Tab-separated table of C-alpha atoms in Angstrom:
chain	number	residue	atom	x	y	z
A	1	MET	CA	-25.258	-11.375	4.680
A	2	PRO	CA	-22.092	-11.770	2.556
A	3	CYS	CA	-18.808	-13.076	4.007
A	4	GLY	CA	-20.413	-13.899	7.363
A	5	TYR	CA	-21.017	-10.340	8.569
A	6	ILE	CA	-23.613	-10.297	11.390
A	7	LEU	CA	-25.492	-7.190	12.480
A	8	THR	CA	-25.443	-6.207	16.129
A	9	ARG	CA	-28.694	-5.489	17.966
A	10	GLU	CA	-27.825	-1.786	18.005
A	11	GLU	CA	-27.380	-1.741	14.244
A	12	ARG	CA	-30.794	-3.324	13.753
A	13	ASN	CA	-32.463	-0.690	15.907
A	14	MET	CA	-30.712	2.491	14.862
A	15	LYS	CA	-29.821	4.411	11.762
A	16	GLN	CA	-26.173	5.318	11.463
A	17	LYS	CA	-24.282	7.432	8.993
A	18	SER	CA	-22.750	5.577	6.062
A	19	ILE	CA	-18.961	6.029	6.239
A	20	PRO	CA	-17.312	6.996	2.918
A	21	ILE	CA	-14.351	4.937	1.758
A	22	ALA	CA	-11.466	5.828	-0.541
A	23	LEU	CA	-9.657	2.878	-2.117
A	24	ILE	CA	-6.029	3.581	-3.087
A	25	THR	CA	-4.505	1.252	-5.660
A	26	GLY	CA	-1.428	1.442	-7.858
A	27	TYR	CA	1.516	-0.705	-8.850
A	28	LEU	CA	4.451	-1.466	-6.555
A	29	GLY	CA	6.487	1.640	-5.732
A	30	ALA	CA	4.115	4.143	-7.309
A	31	GLY	CA	3.823	6.178	-4.091
A	32	LYS	CA	0.616	4.943	-2.418
A	33	THR	CA	2.022	5.163	1.114
A	34	THR	CA	3.492	8.602	0.388
A	35	LEU	CA	0.080	9.826	-0.773
A	36	LEU	CA	-1.612	8.239	2.229
A	37	ASN	CA	0.805	9.882	4.670
A	38	HIS	CA	0.191	13.233	2.951
A	39	ILE	CA	-3.556	12.788	3.464
A	40	LEU	CA	-3.140	11.732	7.090
A	41	ASN	CA	-0.873	14.680	7.849
A	42	ASN	CA	-3.420	17.122	6.389
A	43	GLN	CA	-6.745	15.671	7.531
A	44	ASN	CA	-8.506	19.027	7.919
A	45	GLY	CA	-10.777	17.807	10.691
A	46	TYR	CA	-11.442	14.322	9.299
A	47	ARG	CA	-11.176	11.370	11.653
A	48	VAL	CA	-9.516	8.948	9.257
A	49	ALA	CA	-8.945	5.234	9.793
A	50	VAL	CA	-6.561	3.299	7.567
A	51	ILE	CA	-6.542	-0.298	6.367
A	52	VAL	CA	-3.174	-1.244	4.848
A	53	ASN	CA	-2.800	-4.477	2.866
A	54	ASP	CA	0.444	-6.208	1.967
A	55	ILE	CA	1.050	-9.576	0.335
A	56	GLY	CA	4.009	-10.456	2.588
A	57	THR	CA	4.180	-11.562	6.208
A	58	VAL	CA	5.666	-8.152	7.125
A	59	ASN	CA	3.589	-5.038	6.417
A	60	ILE	CA	6.318	-2.417	5.916
A	61	ASP	CA	3.832	0.228	4.727
A	62	ALA	CA	1.889	-0.055	7.992
A	63	GLU	CA	5.133	0.296	9.949
A	64	LEU	CA	6.069	3.429	7.995
A	65	ILE	CA	2.671	5.016	8.664
A	66	THR	CA	2.931	4.216	12.382
A	67	GLN	CA	6.507	5.537	12.411
A	68	GLY	CA	5.241	8.832	10.977
A	69	GLY	CA	2.970	9.235	13.968
A	70	TYR	CA	-0.141	10.173	11.984
A	71	VAL	CA	-2.151	7.181	13.163
A	72	LYS	CA	-1.323	4.554	15.739
A	73	GLU	CA	-1.918	0.806	15.513
A	74	ALA	CA	-2.492	0.818	19.276
A	75	ASP	CA	-5.666	2.950	19.013
A	76	ASN	CA	-7.087	0.772	16.198
A	77	SER	CA	-7.053	3.601	13.653
A	78	LEU	CA	-4.412	1.696	11.663
A	79	ILE	CA	-5.284	-1.867	10.651
A	80	PRO	CA	-2.620	-3.947	8.867
A	81	LEU	CA	-3.861	-6.915	6.816
A	82	THR	CA	-0.908	-9.089	5.846
A	83	ASN	CA	0.113	-12.214	3.938
A	84	GLY	CA	-2.615	-12.104	1.311
A	85	CYS	CA	-4.664	-9.818	-0.938
A	86	ILE	CA	-7.891	-8.128	0.136
A	87	CYS	CA	-9.279	-8.757	-3.345
A	88	CYS	CA	-9.196	-12.526	-2.789
A	89	THR	CA	-7.713	-14.381	0.194
A	90	LEU	CA	-8.327	-11.611	2.774
A	91	LYS	CA	-11.770	-10.551	1.555
A	92	LEU	CA	-13.503	-11.778	4.708
A	93	ASP	CA	-10.998	-9.921	6.915
A	94	LEU	CA	-11.674	-6.726	4.971
A	95	VAL	CA	-15.441	-7.020	5.496
A	96	ARG	CA	-15.018	-7.586	9.228
A	97	GLN	CA	-12.659	-4.646	9.659
A	98	LEU	CA	-14.871	-2.282	7.645
A	99	ALA	CA	-17.889	-3.294	9.725
A	100	GLU	CA	-16.047	-2.763	13.008
A	101	LEU	CA	-14.718	0.648	11.947
A	102	ALA	CA	-18.073	1.827	10.594
A	103	ARG	CA	-19.973	0.956	13.750
A	104	SER	CA	-17.266	2.189	16.172
A	105	GLY	CA	-18.369	5.834	16.017
A	106	ARG	CA	-14.693	6.872	16.076
A	107	VAL	CA	-14.134	7.627	12.388
A	108	ASP	CA	-15.872	9.504	9.615
A	109	TYR	CA	-13.662	8.395	6.709
A	110	ILE	CA	-11.864	5.158	5.856
A	111	MET	CA	-8.840	4.826	3.582
A	112	ILE	CA	-7.861	1.446	2.131
A	113	GLU	CA	-4.324	1.108	0.755
A	114	ALA	CA	-4.353	-2.017	-1.398
A	115	SER	CA	-1.334	-4.158	-2.146
A	116	GLY	CA	0.529	-3.135	-5.289
A	117	VAL	CA	-0.592	-6.306	-7.044
A	118	CYS	CA	-4.283	-6.027	-6.120
A	119	GLU	CA	-6.937	-5.659	-8.797
A	120	PRO	CA	-9.468	-2.946	-7.838
A	121	ILE	CA	-12.729	-4.495	-9.088
A	122	PRO	CA	-13.018	-7.336	-6.521
A	123	ILE	CA	-12.379	-4.881	-3.660
A	124	ALA	CA	-15.011	-2.458	-4.963
A	125	GLN	CA	-17.356	-5.398	-5.383
A	126	THR	CA	-16.857	-6.476	-1.748
A	127	VAL	CA	-17.671	-3.010	-0.369
A	128	THR	CA	-20.666	-2.585	-2.672
A	129	MET	CA	-22.104	-6.015	-1.853
A	130	MET	CA	-21.951	-5.152	1.864
A	131	SER	CA	-24.142	-2.111	1.244
A	132	MET	CA	-26.508	-3.979	-1.073
A	133	ALA	CA	-27.017	-6.775	1.462
A	134	LEU	CA	-28.084	-4.281	4.131
A	135	LYS	CA	-30.342	-2.423	1.688
A	136	ASN	CA	-32.073	-5.658	0.711
A	137	LYS	CA	-32.923	-6.167	4.394
A	138	GLY	CA	-34.397	-2.665	4.637
A	139	LEU	CA	-31.409	-1.337	6.594
A	140	PRO	CA	-29.210	1.663	5.811
A	141	PRO	CA	-25.674	0.972	4.533
A	142	ILE	CA	-22.889	1.400	7.069
A	143	CYS	CA	-20.210	2.293	4.504
A	144	HIS	CA	-19.891	3.087	0.809
A	145	LEU	CA	-17.231	3.718	-1.812
A	146	ASP	CA	-16.579	7.407	-2.337
A	147	ASN	CA	-13.506	7.347	-4.570
A	148	VAL	CA	-11.287	4.758	-6.274
A	149	ILE	CA	-7.828	6.304	-6.568
A	150	VAL	CA	-4.945	4.866	-8.560
A	151	VAL	CA	-1.427	6.198	-8.046
A	152	ALA	CA	0.592	6.073	-11.271
A	153	ASP	CA	4.392	6.248	-11.254
A	154	THR	CA	4.948	8.658	-14.146
A	155	LEU	CA	8.717	8.098	-14.249
A	156	ARG	CA	8.354	4.339	-14.356
A	157	LEU	CA	5.669	4.501	-17.028
A	158	VAL	CA	8.057	6.568	-19.165
A	159	HIS	CA	11.198	4.453	-18.756
A	160	GLU	CA	9.872	0.908	-18.355
A	161	PHE	CA	6.539	0.955	-20.190
A	162	GLY	CA	7.149	3.326	-23.127
A	163	CYS	CA	4.927	6.050	-21.634
A	164	GLY	CA	2.231	3.394	-21.362
A	165	GLU	CA	1.518	3.471	-25.089
A	166	TYR	CA	2.059	-0.286	-25.229
A	167	PHE	CA	-1.035	-0.601	-23.024
A	168	LEU	CA	-3.216	0.548	-25.896
A	169	ASP	CA	-2.145	-1.970	-28.552
A	170	GLY	CA	-4.096	-4.866	-27.055
A	171	THR	CA	-1.199	-7.333	-26.926
A	172	ALA	CA	-0.777	-7.604	-23.133
A	173	ASP	CA	-1.450	-11.131	-21.866
A	174	GLU	CA	-3.563	-11.717	-18.764
A	175	GLU	CA	-0.462	-12.686	-16.772
A	176	ASP	CA	1.561	-9.630	-17.843
A	177	ILE	CA	2.317	-6.914	-15.312
A	178	GLU	CA	1.038	-4.527	-17.987
A	179	SER	CA	-2.371	-6.211	-17.728
A	180	LEU	CA	-2.502	-5.425	-14.000
A	181	LEU	CA	-1.554	-1.786	-14.620
A	182	ILE	CA	-4.260	-1.498	-17.266
A	183	GLN	CA	-6.895	-2.925	-14.901
A	184	GLN	CA	-5.882	-0.460	-12.189
A	185	LEU	CA	-6.035	2.510	-14.567
A	186	GLU	CA	-9.284	1.453	-16.237
A	187	PHE	CA	-11.241	1.012	-13.008
A	188	CYS	CA	-10.777	4.253	-11.096
A	189	ASN	CA	-12.318	7.671	-10.507
A	190	THR	CA	-9.113	9.569	-9.781
A	191	VAL	CA	-5.592	9.119	-11.144
A	192	VAL	CA	-2.699	10.616	-9.175
A	193	MET	CA	0.139	11.038	-11.676
A	194	ASN	CA	3.021	10.960	-9.219
A	195	LYS	CA	6.701	11.943	-9.772
A	196	VAL	CA	5.853	14.283	-12.664
A	197	GLU	CA	8.833	16.471	-11.739
A	198	MET	CA	11.159	13.669	-12.878
A	199	VAL	CA	10.064	13.585	-16.539
A	200	SER	CA	9.932	16.075	-19.397
A	201	VAL	CA	6.753	17.948	-20.302
A	202	GLU	CA	6.468	15.923	-23.514
A	203	GLU	CA	6.805	12.610	-21.646
A	204	LYS	CA	4.296	13.706	-19.032
A	205	ASN	CA	1.783	14.658	-21.716
A	206	ARG	CA	2.205	11.300	-23.472
A	207	VAL	CA	1.537	9.422	-20.221
A	208	ARG	CA	-1.457	11.640	-19.511
A	209	ALA	CA	-2.882	10.909	-22.971
A	210	VAL	CA	-2.631	7.140	-22.387
A	211	ILE	CA	-4.320	7.451	-18.981
A	212	HIS	CA	-7.125	9.517	-20.504
A	213	ALA	CA	-7.591	6.921	-23.250
A	214	LEU	CA	-7.878	4.123	-20.689
A	215	SER	CA	-10.049	6.065	-18.222
A	216	PRO	CA	-11.659	9.004	-20.050
A	217	GLU	CA	-13.899	10.104	-17.141
A	218	ALA	CA	-11.278	9.929	-14.395
A	219	VAL	CA	-9.978	13.097	-12.769
A	220	ILE	CA	-6.201	13.289	-13.366
A	221	LEU	CA	-4.039	15.020	-10.732
A	222	GLU	CA	-0.355	15.744	-11.403
A	223	THR	CA	1.738	15.524	-8.231
A	224	SER	CA	5.209	15.364	-6.732
A	225	PHE	CA	5.664	13.273	-3.556
A	226	GLY	CA	1.911	12.573	-3.557
A	227	LYS	CA	0.999	16.132	-2.575
A	228	ALA	CA	-2.501	16.292	-4.028
A	229	GLU	CA	-5.342	18.550	-2.926
A	230	LEU	CA	-7.455	16.742	-0.342
A	231	SER	CA	-10.588	18.345	-1.774
A	232	GLN	CA	-9.909	16.250	-4.892
A	233	LEU	CA	-9.541	13.011	-2.921
A	234	LEU	CA	-11.958	12.903	0.038
A	235	GLU	CA	-15.763	13.314	0.050
A	236	VAL	CA	-15.800	13.701	-3.736
A	237	LYS	CA	-18.709	11.273	-4.400
A	238	ARG	CA	-17.045	10.055	-7.593
A	239	PHE	CA	-17.763	6.342	-7.353
A	240	ASP	CA	-20.961	5.621	-9.246
A	241	TYR	CA	-22.341	2.106	-8.875
A	242	GLU	CA	-24.530	2.358	-11.991
A	243	LYS	CA	-21.567	3.435	-14.149
A	244	ALA	CA	-19.382	0.759	-12.594
A	245	CYS	CA	-21.961	-1.846	-13.593
A	246	MET	CA	-21.370	-0.887	-17.231
A	247	SER	CA	-17.742	-2.002	-16.913
A	248	ALA	CA	-17.130	-5.379	-18.541
A	249	GLY	CA	-14.750	-6.329	-15.753
A	250	TRP	CA	-17.324	-5.431	-13.098
A	251	ILE	CA	-20.011	-7.497	-14.814
A	252	GLU	CA	-17.667	-10.481	-14.972
A	253	ALA	CA	-16.877	-10.126	-11.259
A	254	LEU	CA	-20.575	-10.041	-10.346
A	255	ASP	CA	-21.318	-13.048	-12.545
A	256	ASN	CA	-18.401	-15.041	-11.093
A	257	PRO	CA	-18.163	-14.139	-7.392
A	258	GLU	CA	-16.263	-17.294	-6.383
A	259	GLU	CA	-12.746	-16.964	-4.992
A	260	LYS	CA	-10.158	-16.343	-7.673
A	261	GLU	CA	-6.488	-17.280	-7.803
A	262	PRO	CA	-4.386	-14.977	-5.626
A	263	GLU	CA	-2.525	-12.290	-7.563
A	264	THR	CA	0.774	-13.520	-6.133
A	265	LEU	CA	0.229	-16.684	-8.170
A	266	GLU	CA	-1.592	-15.153	-11.114
A	267	TYR	CA	1.266	-12.779	-11.951
A	268	GLY	CA	4.067	-15.101	-10.832
A	269	ILE	CA	4.988	-12.746	-7.995
A	270	ASP	CA	6.716	-13.931	-4.825
A	271	THR	CA	7.839	-12.168	-1.644
A	272	PHE	CA	10.301	-12.724	1.202
A	273	VAL	CA	11.842	-10.810	4.109
A	274	TYR	CA	15.575	-10.245	4.658
A	275	TYR	CA	16.154	-9.687	8.396
A	276	ARG	CA	19.499	-9.262	10.134
A	277	ARG	CA	20.744	-7.871	13.449
A	278	LYS	CA	24.036	-6.583	12.040
A	279	PRO	CA	24.599	-3.221	10.302
A	280	LEU	CA	25.256	-2.703	6.604
A	281	VAL	CA	28.457	-1.110	5.358
A	282	ARG	CA	27.186	1.807	3.261
A	283	GLU	CA	29.943	1.603	0.629
A	284	LYS	CA	29.384	-2.115	0.028
A	285	PHE	CA	25.602	-1.701	-0.110
A	286	GLU	CA	25.796	1.215	-2.572
A	287	LYS	CA	28.082	-0.879	-4.782
A	288	LEU	CA	25.523	-3.697	-4.720
A	289	LEU	CA	22.800	-1.253	-5.792
A	290	LYS	CA	24.596	-0.806	-9.133
A	291	THR	CA	24.036	-4.491	-9.909
A	292	TRP	CA	20.736	-5.039	-8.099
A	293	PRO	CA	19.533	-8.649	-8.467
A	294	SER	CA	17.347	-9.389	-11.480
A	295	GLY	CA	13.740	-10.332	-10.914
A	296	VAL	CA	13.333	-7.909	-8.007
A	297	ILE	CA	10.389	-5.590	-8.706
A	298	ARG	CA	10.145	-3.867	-5.356
A	299	THR	CA	12.202	-3.595	-2.154
A	300	LYS	CA	11.211	-1.609	0.919
A	301	GLY	CA	12.318	-1.510	4.529
A	302	PHE	CA	14.598	-0.211	7.272
A	303	LEU	CA	18.398	-0.028	7.256
A	304	TRP	CA	20.991	0.181	10.034
A	305	LEU	CA	24.338	1.481	8.755
A	306	GLU	CA	27.592	0.633	10.501
A	307	LYS	CA	29.085	4.141	10.621
A	308	GLU	CA	25.760	5.769	11.583
A	309	PRO	CA	24.546	3.591	14.479
A	310	ASP	CA	21.935	6.076	15.729
A	311	GLN	CA	20.194	6.841	12.424
A	312	VAL	CA	17.225	4.936	10.979
A	313	TYR	CA	17.191	4.815	7.177
A	314	VAL	CA	14.268	3.850	4.956
A	315	PHE	CA	15.270	2.112	1.732
A	316	GLU	CA	12.973	1.891	-1.304
A	317	GLN	CA	13.540	0.350	-4.720
A	318	ALA	CA	11.048	0.107	-7.563
A	319	GLY	CA	12.334	-0.954	-10.968
A	320	ILE	CA	15.282	1.241	-11.878
A	321	GLN	CA	14.627	3.677	-9.020
A	322	ALA	CA	16.260	3.316	-5.606
A	323	SER	CA	16.501	5.713	-2.675
A	324	MET	CA	17.710	5.775	0.920
A	325	SER	CA	16.443	8.466	3.279
A	326	GLU	CA	16.815	9.333	6.968
A	327	ASP	CA	13.797	8.530	9.127
A	328	GLY	CA	14.571	9.448	12.716
A	329	THR	CA	16.788	7.608	15.210
A	330	TRP	CA	16.767	4.151	16.764
A	331	ILE	CA	15.255	4.001	20.231
A	332	ALA	CA	18.420	2.163	21.317
A	333	SER	CA	20.332	5.426	20.777
A	334	ALA	CA	18.222	7.254	23.396
A	335	PRO	CA	19.199	7.543	27.083
A	336	ALA	CA	18.401	4.459	29.186
A	337	GLU	CA	15.477	6.105	30.996
A	338	GLU	CA	13.806	7.118	27.687
A	339	GLN	CA	14.305	3.587	26.355
A	340	LYS	CA	12.427	2.197	29.360
A	341	GLN	CA	9.545	4.592	28.715
A	342	PHE	CA	9.290	3.589	25.051
A	343	LEU	CA	9.385	-0.114	25.915
A	344	ALA	CA	6.703	0.337	28.571
A	345	LYS	CA	4.370	2.148	26.174
A	346	ASP	CA	4.770	0.008	23.043
A	347	PRO	CA	4.554	-3.801	23.358
A	348	GLU	CA	5.564	-4.231	19.695
A	349	ILE	CA	8.923	-2.543	20.330
A	350	ARG	CA	9.381	-4.599	23.501
A	351	LYS	CA	8.666	-7.826	21.620
A	352	ASN	CA	11.362	-7.111	18.998
A	353	TRP	CA	13.916	-5.678	21.436
A	354	ASP	CA	17.361	-7.296	21.416
A	355	THR	CA	19.466	-7.148	24.578
A	356	THR	CA	22.571	-6.268	22.545
A	357	TYR	CA	21.264	-4.209	19.612
A	358	GLY	CA	17.969	-2.856	20.950
A	359	ASP	CA	15.666	-2.039	18.024
A	360	ARG	CA	18.495	-1.709	15.487
A	361	MET	CA	18.042	-4.009	12.521
A	362	VAL	CA	18.113	-4.432	8.758
A	363	LYS	CA	14.643	-5.474	7.588
A	364	LEU	CA	13.842	-5.474	3.868
A	365	VAL	CA	10.776	-6.876	2.097
A	366	PHE	CA	11.482	-8.139	-1.436
A	367	ILE	CA	8.758	-8.566	-4.068
A	368	GLY	CA	9.587	-9.936	-7.500
A	369	ARG	CA	9.320	-12.632	-10.130
A	370	ASP	CA	11.641	-15.656	-10.314
A	371	MET	CA	13.861	-14.246	-7.561
A	372	ASP	CA	16.865	-16.235	-6.318
A	373	LYS	CA	16.277	-15.740	-2.578
A	374	GLU	CA	19.451	-17.508	-1.453
A	375	LYS	CA	21.631	-15.492	-3.831
A	376	ILE	CA	20.037	-12.184	-2.788
A	377	CYS	CA	20.569	-12.996	0.893
A	378	ARG	CA	24.211	-13.950	0.211
A	379	LEU	CA	24.807	-10.661	-1.608
A	380	LEU	CA	23.325	-8.660	1.235
A	381	ASP	CA	25.203	-10.689	3.856
A	382	SER	CA	28.428	-9.742	2.073
A	383	CYS	CA	27.556	-6.084	2.781
A	384	LEU	CA	27.206	-6.576	6.546
A	385	GLY	CA	29.677	-5.125	9.013
A	386	LYS	CA	30.470	-6.266	12.540
């Protein structure tokens, strides 16, 4: 059995339904979590479990999903896998979590949100090999790939990648970010063209043409804020193992199943967390945004602003795009009795509770290439208030 997965006695003696899996990939900031939250908020009777992968020690995407209230980490329907990629260093963890979810009887669909720097083929290979191993032993599969979805940031493809037309000229090196984007677009069944409302019709059509050239059989969905039709995402039966085997990349993965170099090293990408218990001064922070540090590809996290002590803000930056949006209130702003109730119910909140500031904090995850961590922290520290 691959990756050390061991069947339980019950699994040997009973047939169980194979749980379909949708794998969501896409480059940093494309809108994977937004799409996932849209799906979770419109499940239409599905009992969906979510595995969220991040390359850093802090899984901000998992926190945002939990914050939205669609699934709760406490009931094991949200599983964060951190500090590595499920296509390489966390492959064993992925197998174990899929097996536990499939045999729990609590879910009938599994969503996997991969890290923005994950390649899709090794993940698809892991899931498929699980099923093949059971089949070879005369047992039914416990899970299977239903759909490989890539979320494409249409605005970013237009402004930073020339509508993606550079992808087609064959000059991208293996270590280029463009190479990763090409791999994600080439190995998928469904492409969610996100943020189409932010580009012209001509630009949108040029991006669509490049996507079609790279993945001619993929279903292309044009969306704003990830609002795609669920009937085009779940239970679509689009992943075809036989067709996948015709992919050169898939063949190479099957022929060379040994552990590969983590993407964080392969693409020269690093990550760190900026964490402070003082608020930011909005005016200073907005001024810093105009000269955002070079090398930063993606920033995501929670902000506490000095003049708005009750309000939680979510900050996101991807390339030239940056946004700050309200996301509820800090628990520390609630009456004392309500605070006690929250702390009693959620051990994670209790663990991070500060006697002075409560749950208020500035916590930002940075992902980039050749980042000057000390300089970035100094710049942000200069934006802090009292």
